[in-house]
Tab-separated table of C-alpha atoms in Angstrom:
chain	number	residue	atom	x	y	z
A	1	GLY	CA	9.494	73.502	150.788
A	2	ALA	CA	6.473	72.176	148.543
A	3	GLY	CA	3.588	70.668	150.548
A	4	VAL	CA	0.869	67.878	149.069
A	5	SER	CA	-0.986	69.831	146.425
A	6	GLN	CA	-4.418	68.992	145.755
A	7	SER	CA	-6.215	69.592	141.740
A	8	PRO	CA	-8.334	70.445	141.157
A	9	ARG	CA	-9.765	72.679	144.331
A	10	TYR	CA	-13.916	72.082	143.462
A	11	LYS	CA	-15.060	70.342	141.245
A	12	VAL	CA	-18.715	69.778	139.629
A	13	ALA	CA	-20.091	67.212	137.947
A	14	LYS	CA	-22.942	65.691	136.973
A	15	ARG	CA	-24.492	62.332	138.182
A	16	GLY	CA	-22.747	60.188	135.763
A	17	GLN	CA	-19.624	61.489	134.810
A	18	ASP	CA	-16.669	60.273	135.579
A	19	VAL	CA	-13.753	62.816	137.662
A	20	ALA	CA	-10.062	62.136	138.156
A	21	LEU	CA	-8.676	63.754	141.320
A	22	ARG	CA	-4.910	64.252	141.218
A	23	CYS	CA	-2.348	64.117	144.387
A	24	ASP	CA	0.860	65.600	144.245
A	25	PRO	CA	2.766	64.334	147.211
A	26	ILE	CA	5.838	65.785	149.158
A	27	SER	CA	8.507	64.863	147.494
A	28	GLY	CA	10.643	61.970	148.137
A	29	HIS	CA	7.390	60.582	150.598
A	30	VAL	CA	6.797	56.528	149.736
A	31	SER	CA	3.898	56.415	151.368
A	32	LEU	CA	0.636	58.074	149.819
A	33	PHE	CA	-2.815	58.013	151.252
A	34	TRP	CA	-6.419	59.301	150.097
A	35	TYR	CA	-9.099	59.719	152.359
A	36	GLN	CA	-13.152	60.577	152.250
A	37	GLN	CA	-14.749	63.054	153.865
A	38	ALA	CA	-17.989	63.942	154.233
A	39	LEU	CA	-19.538	67.240	155.804
A	40	GLY	CA	-19.599	66.814	159.206
A	41	GLN	CA	-17.937	64.172	159.086
A	42	GLY	CA	-13.833	63.087	160.338
A	43	PRO	CA	-11.809	61.763	156.909
A	44	GLU	CA	-12.397	57.831	156.129
A	45	PHE	CA	-10.228	55.721	155.074
A	46	LEU	CA	-10.234	54.990	151.169
A	47	THR	CA	-6.587	53.378	149.866
A	48	TYR	CA	-2.439	53.388	150.591
A	49	PHE	CA	0.928	53.524	148.227
A	50	GLN	CA	3.665	52.415	149.055
A	51	ASN	CA	5.929	53.852	145.851
A	52	GLU	CA	2.693	52.589	143.430
A	53	ALA	CA	2.662	49.274	144.728
A	54	GLN	CA	-1.272	49.773	146.320
A	55	LEU	CA	-1.064	47.644	149.721
A	56	ASP	CA	-4.436	48.595	150.604
A	57	LYS	CA	-8.153	49.723	149.389
A	58	SER	CA	-10.281	47.772	151.503
A	59	GLY	CA	-11.530	51.546	152.487
A	60	LEU	CA	-13.103	51.917	148.679
A	61	PRO	CA	-16.926	52.306	149.262
A	62	SER	CA	-17.192	50.751	145.152
A	63	ASP	CA	-16.002	49.797	142.055
A	64	ARG	CA	-16.585	52.438	140.757
A	65	PHE	CA	-13.938	54.557	142.578
A	66	PHE	CA	-10.198	53.243	140.697
A	67	ALA	CA	-6.642	54.769	142.650
A	68	GLU	CA	-3.395	54.694	140.675
A	69	ARG	CA	0.265	56.395	141.397
A	70	PRO	CA	2.456	54.640	138.279
A	71	GLU	CA	5.774	56.298	139.479
A	72	GLY	CA	5.190	55.976	142.684
A	73	SER	CA	4.076	59.880	142.601
A	74	VAL	CA	1.785	61.473	141.309
A	75	SER	CA	-1.739	59.733	142.459
A	76	THR	CA	-5.467	60.007	140.548
A	77	LEU	CA	-7.910	59.087	142.525
A	78	LYS	CA	-11.144	58.317	139.570
A	79	ILE	CA	-14.819	58.019	140.527
A	80	GLN	CA	-16.785	56.718	137.675
A	81	ARG	CA	-19.867	57.288	136.939
A	82	THR	CA	-20.656	59.653	139.808
A	83	GLN	CA	-22.847	59.417	142.131
A	84	GLN	CA	-24.808	61.852	143.816
A	85	GLU	CA	-23.509	60.343	147.566
A	86	ASP	CA	-19.870	60.360	146.233
A	87	SER	CA	-20.628	64.728	147.248
A	88	ALA	CA	-17.117	65.475	149.932
A	89	VAL	CA	-13.801	66.365	150.305
A	90	TYR	CA	-11.538	64.039	149.347
A	91	LEU	CA	-8.141	64.360	150.933
A	92	CYS	CA	-4.895	62.608	150.273
A	93	ALA	CA	-1.571	62.472	152.065
A	94	SER	CA	1.985	61.443	152.793
A	95	SER	CA	4.511	60.606	155.109
A	96	LEU	CA	8.444	59.661	154.293
A	97	THR	CA	7.640	56.362	154.855
A	98	GLY	CA	5.809	53.159	155.431
A	99	ASP	CA	6.203	53.715	159.515
A	100	SER	CA	6.393	57.344	159.887
A	101	TYR	CA	3.862	58.697	161.978
A	102	GLU	CA	3.317	61.418	160.877
A	103	GLN	CA	0.707	62.287	157.653
A	104	TYR	CA	0.980	65.699	156.218
A	105	PHE	CA	-1.775	66.596	154.194
A	106	GLY	CA	-2.725	68.563	151.410
A	107	PRO	CA	-5.944	70.552	151.341
A	108	GLY	CA	-8.562	69.063	149.602
A	109	THR	CA	-10.704	68.566	146.774
A	110	ARG	CA	-14.175	69.461	147.166
A	111	LEU	CA	-16.741	67.062	144.665
A	112	THR	CA	-20.292	67.955	144.368
A	113	VAL	CA	-22.169	66.029	142.205
A	114	THR	CA	-25.698	67.340	141.456
B	1	ALA	CA	-12.464	46.765	165.022
B	2	GLN	CA	-10.495	49.966	166.274
B	3	THR	CA	-12.814	52.784	166.441
B	4	VAL	CA	-12.578	56.469	167.822
B	5	THR	CA	-15.318	58.233	169.509
B	6	GLN	CA	-15.271	62.118	170.335
B	7	SER	CA	-18.635	63.453	171.576
B	8	GLN	CA	-18.770	66.687	171.986
B	9	PRO	CA	-19.719	67.844	168.305
B	10	GLU	CA	-18.664	71.862	169.576
B	11	MET	CA	-16.924	73.666	172.850
B	12	SER	CA	-16.616	76.770	172.956
B	13	VAL	CA	-14.276	78.606	175.128
B	14	GLN	CA	-13.138	82.545	176.829
B	15	GLU	CA	-9.804	84.018	175.014
B	16	ALA	CA	-6.882	83.149	177.419
B	17	GLU	CA	-8.756	80.621	179.515
B	18	THR	CA	-8.305	76.402	179.251
B	19	VAL	CA	-10.470	74.069	177.666
B	20	THR	CA	-10.606	70.313	177.187
B	21	LEU	CA	-11.341	68.422	174.487
B	22	SER	CA	-12.528	64.516	174.676
B	23	CYS	CA	-11.729	61.496	172.654
B	24	THR	CA	-12.311	57.621	173.747
B	25	TYR	CA	-11.041	54.969	170.862
B	26	ASP	CA	-11.327	51.163	170.875
B	27	THR	CA	-8.086	48.256	170.364
B	28	SER	CA	-7.035	45.490	170.859
B	29	GLU	CA	-3.620	46.264	170.025
B	30	SER	CA	-1.406	46.928	173.080
B	31	ASP	CA	1.628	49.274	170.101
B	32	TYR	CA	0.053	52.459	168.383
B	33	TYR	CA	-0.507	56.176	168.345
B	34	LEU	CA	-2.457	58.403	168.835
B	35	PHE	CA	-3.130	62.255	167.559
B	36	TRP	CA	-4.648	65.691	167.553
B	37	TYR	CA	-5.200	66.830	164.183
B	38	LYS	CA	-6.597	70.527	163.637
B	39	GLN	CA	-8.711	71.398	160.732
B	40	PRO	CA	-9.008	75.291	159.877
B	41	PRO	CA	-11.451	76.488	157.632
B	42	SER	CA	-8.858	76.060	154.726
B	43	ARG	CA	-9.416	72.773	155.114
B	44	GLN	CA	-5.501	71.610	155.295
B	45	MET	CA	-5.117	68.791	158.395
B	46	ILE	CA	-2.125	69.954	160.678
B	47	LEU	CA	-0.743	67.577	163.745
B	48	VAL	CA	-1.324	68.743	166.686
B	49	ILE	CA	-0.028	66.367	168.977
B	50	ARG	CA	1.024	62.839	169.698
B	51	GLN	CA	1.453	60.229	171.973
B	52	GLU	CA	2.714	56.433	171.613
B	53	ALA	CA	0.992	53.956	173.493
B	54	TYR	CA	3.999	52.969	174.953
B	55	LYS	CA	5.297	55.875	176.387
B	56	GLN	CA	3.162	57.199	180.149
B	57	GLN	CA	4.379	60.206	180.277
B	58	ASN	CA	1.479	62.674	177.975
B	59	ALA	CA	3.383	64.955	175.466
B	60	THR	CA	3.477	68.371	175.729
B	61	GLU	CA	3.711	70.867	172.549
B	62	ASN	CA	3.594	74.658	174.171
B	63	ARG	CA	-0.174	75.187	174.746
B	64	PHE	CA	-0.968	72.144	173.367
B	65	SER	CA	-0.985	68.803	175.851
B	66	VAL	CA	-2.881	65.029	176.226
B	67	ASN	CA	-4.346	63.157	179.553
B	68	PHE	CA	-3.582	59.345	177.935
B	69	GLN	CA	-5.471	57.051	180.020
B	70	LYS	CA	-4.594	53.758	178.739
B	71	ALA	CA	-6.559	51.067	180.714
B	72	ALA	CA	-9.180	53.758	180.453
B	73	LYS	CA	-8.507	53.800	176.338
B	74	SER	CA	-8.830	57.663	176.809
B	75	PHE	CA	-6.882	60.855	175.270
B	76	SER	CA	-8.571	64.105	176.014
B	77	LEU	CA	-7.176	66.852	174.435
B	78	LYS	CA	-5.732	70.222	176.711
B	79	ILE	CA	-5.682	73.866	175.356
B	80	SER	CA	-3.796	76.643	177.374
B	81	ASP	CA	-3.786	80.422	177.366
B	82	SER	CA	-7.025	79.944	173.931
B	83	GLN	CA	-6.550	82.173	171.474
B	84	LEU	CA	-7.922	83.143	168.247
B	85	GLY	CA	-5.857	80.933	165.822
B	86	ASP	CA	-6.818	77.283	167.253
B	87	ALA	CA	-10.775	78.324	166.407
B	88	ALA	CA	-10.942	74.664	164.476
B	89	MET	CA	-11.997	71.537	164.196
B	90	TYR	CA	-10.341	69.270	166.470
B	91	PHE	CA	-10.021	65.206	165.324
B	92	CYS	CA	-7.978	62.531	167.617
B	93	ALA	CA	-7.559	59.716	165.222
B	94	TYR	CA	-5.481	56.283	166.142
B	95	LYS	CA	-2.923	54.548	164.040
B	96	MET	CA	-1.128	50.968	164.632
B	97	ASN	CA	2.325	50.498	164.864
B	98	TYR	CA	1.958	48.236	163.140
B	99	GLY	CA	5.095	47.342	159.888
B	100	GLY	CA	2.130	45.952	158.049
B	101	ALA	CA	-0.023	46.536	155.046
B	102	THR	CA	-1.766	49.367	156.147
B	103	ASN	CA	-0.631	52.541	158.241
B	104	LYS	CA	-4.060	54.607	157.797
B	105	LEU	CA	-5.430	56.956	160.440
B	106	ILE	CA	-8.820	56.191	162.365
B	107	PHE	CA	-10.327	59.474	162.612
B	108	GLY	CA	-13.388	60.237	164.921
B	109	THR	CA	-16.626	62.815	163.952
B	110	GLY	CA	-14.860	66.008	165.492
B	111	THR	CA	-15.548	68.519	167.828
B	112	LEU	CA	-15.686	72.032	166.092
B	113	LEU	CA	-13.971	74.143	168.833
B	114	ALA	CA	-14.646	78.044	168.507
B	115	VAL	CA	-12.882	80.989	170.924
B	116	GLN	CA	-14.401	83.793	172.028
B	117	PRO	CA	-12.615	86.710	172.046
């Protein structure tokens, strides 16, 4: 079956532009996570959804970051007025339930802000 | 707050040899999971092995095994009979086993493993 997919795989944005990153989780997976991975670092948690409810957004670095999952499946991470420090790989992961130990990761979107 | 530390930025191993990657963590919780993830250059993060904190027996998955020392908060990964396909970045990760609002993974900074033919 299909795994987690993300689009686009690469995105170049000029400083100040808005970007939208898409995540398609595994069908039927209740939980969805967004992580940010800076170059040479481990992923860092951004936000967590259970179905359409955003239960934790404590990792979002500023109010320029916004995530949604309106129908409990596809999720979009939006970054407004991008800054150079937003350059990173954005990883999406899904799990079957909220208590599942395993998260399945997508290939990520590499965002470069010039 | 929970933290995960990987003190080896890079490691190298000869093909068919054994290598051990180190990880320490800090938590005040007693019930949690620990994981090793592999991230090849393609970036797709793959779960290698997991350990439940309440289990004393070390987890094993084929050539991969862990040495879990709960009191010392240490969780190392041993790769036996290393293969060229094992070359990747390896991340140690922690997750609380708690039915609360978040089930996020907390990652270390990673160890880049090179396998020499």
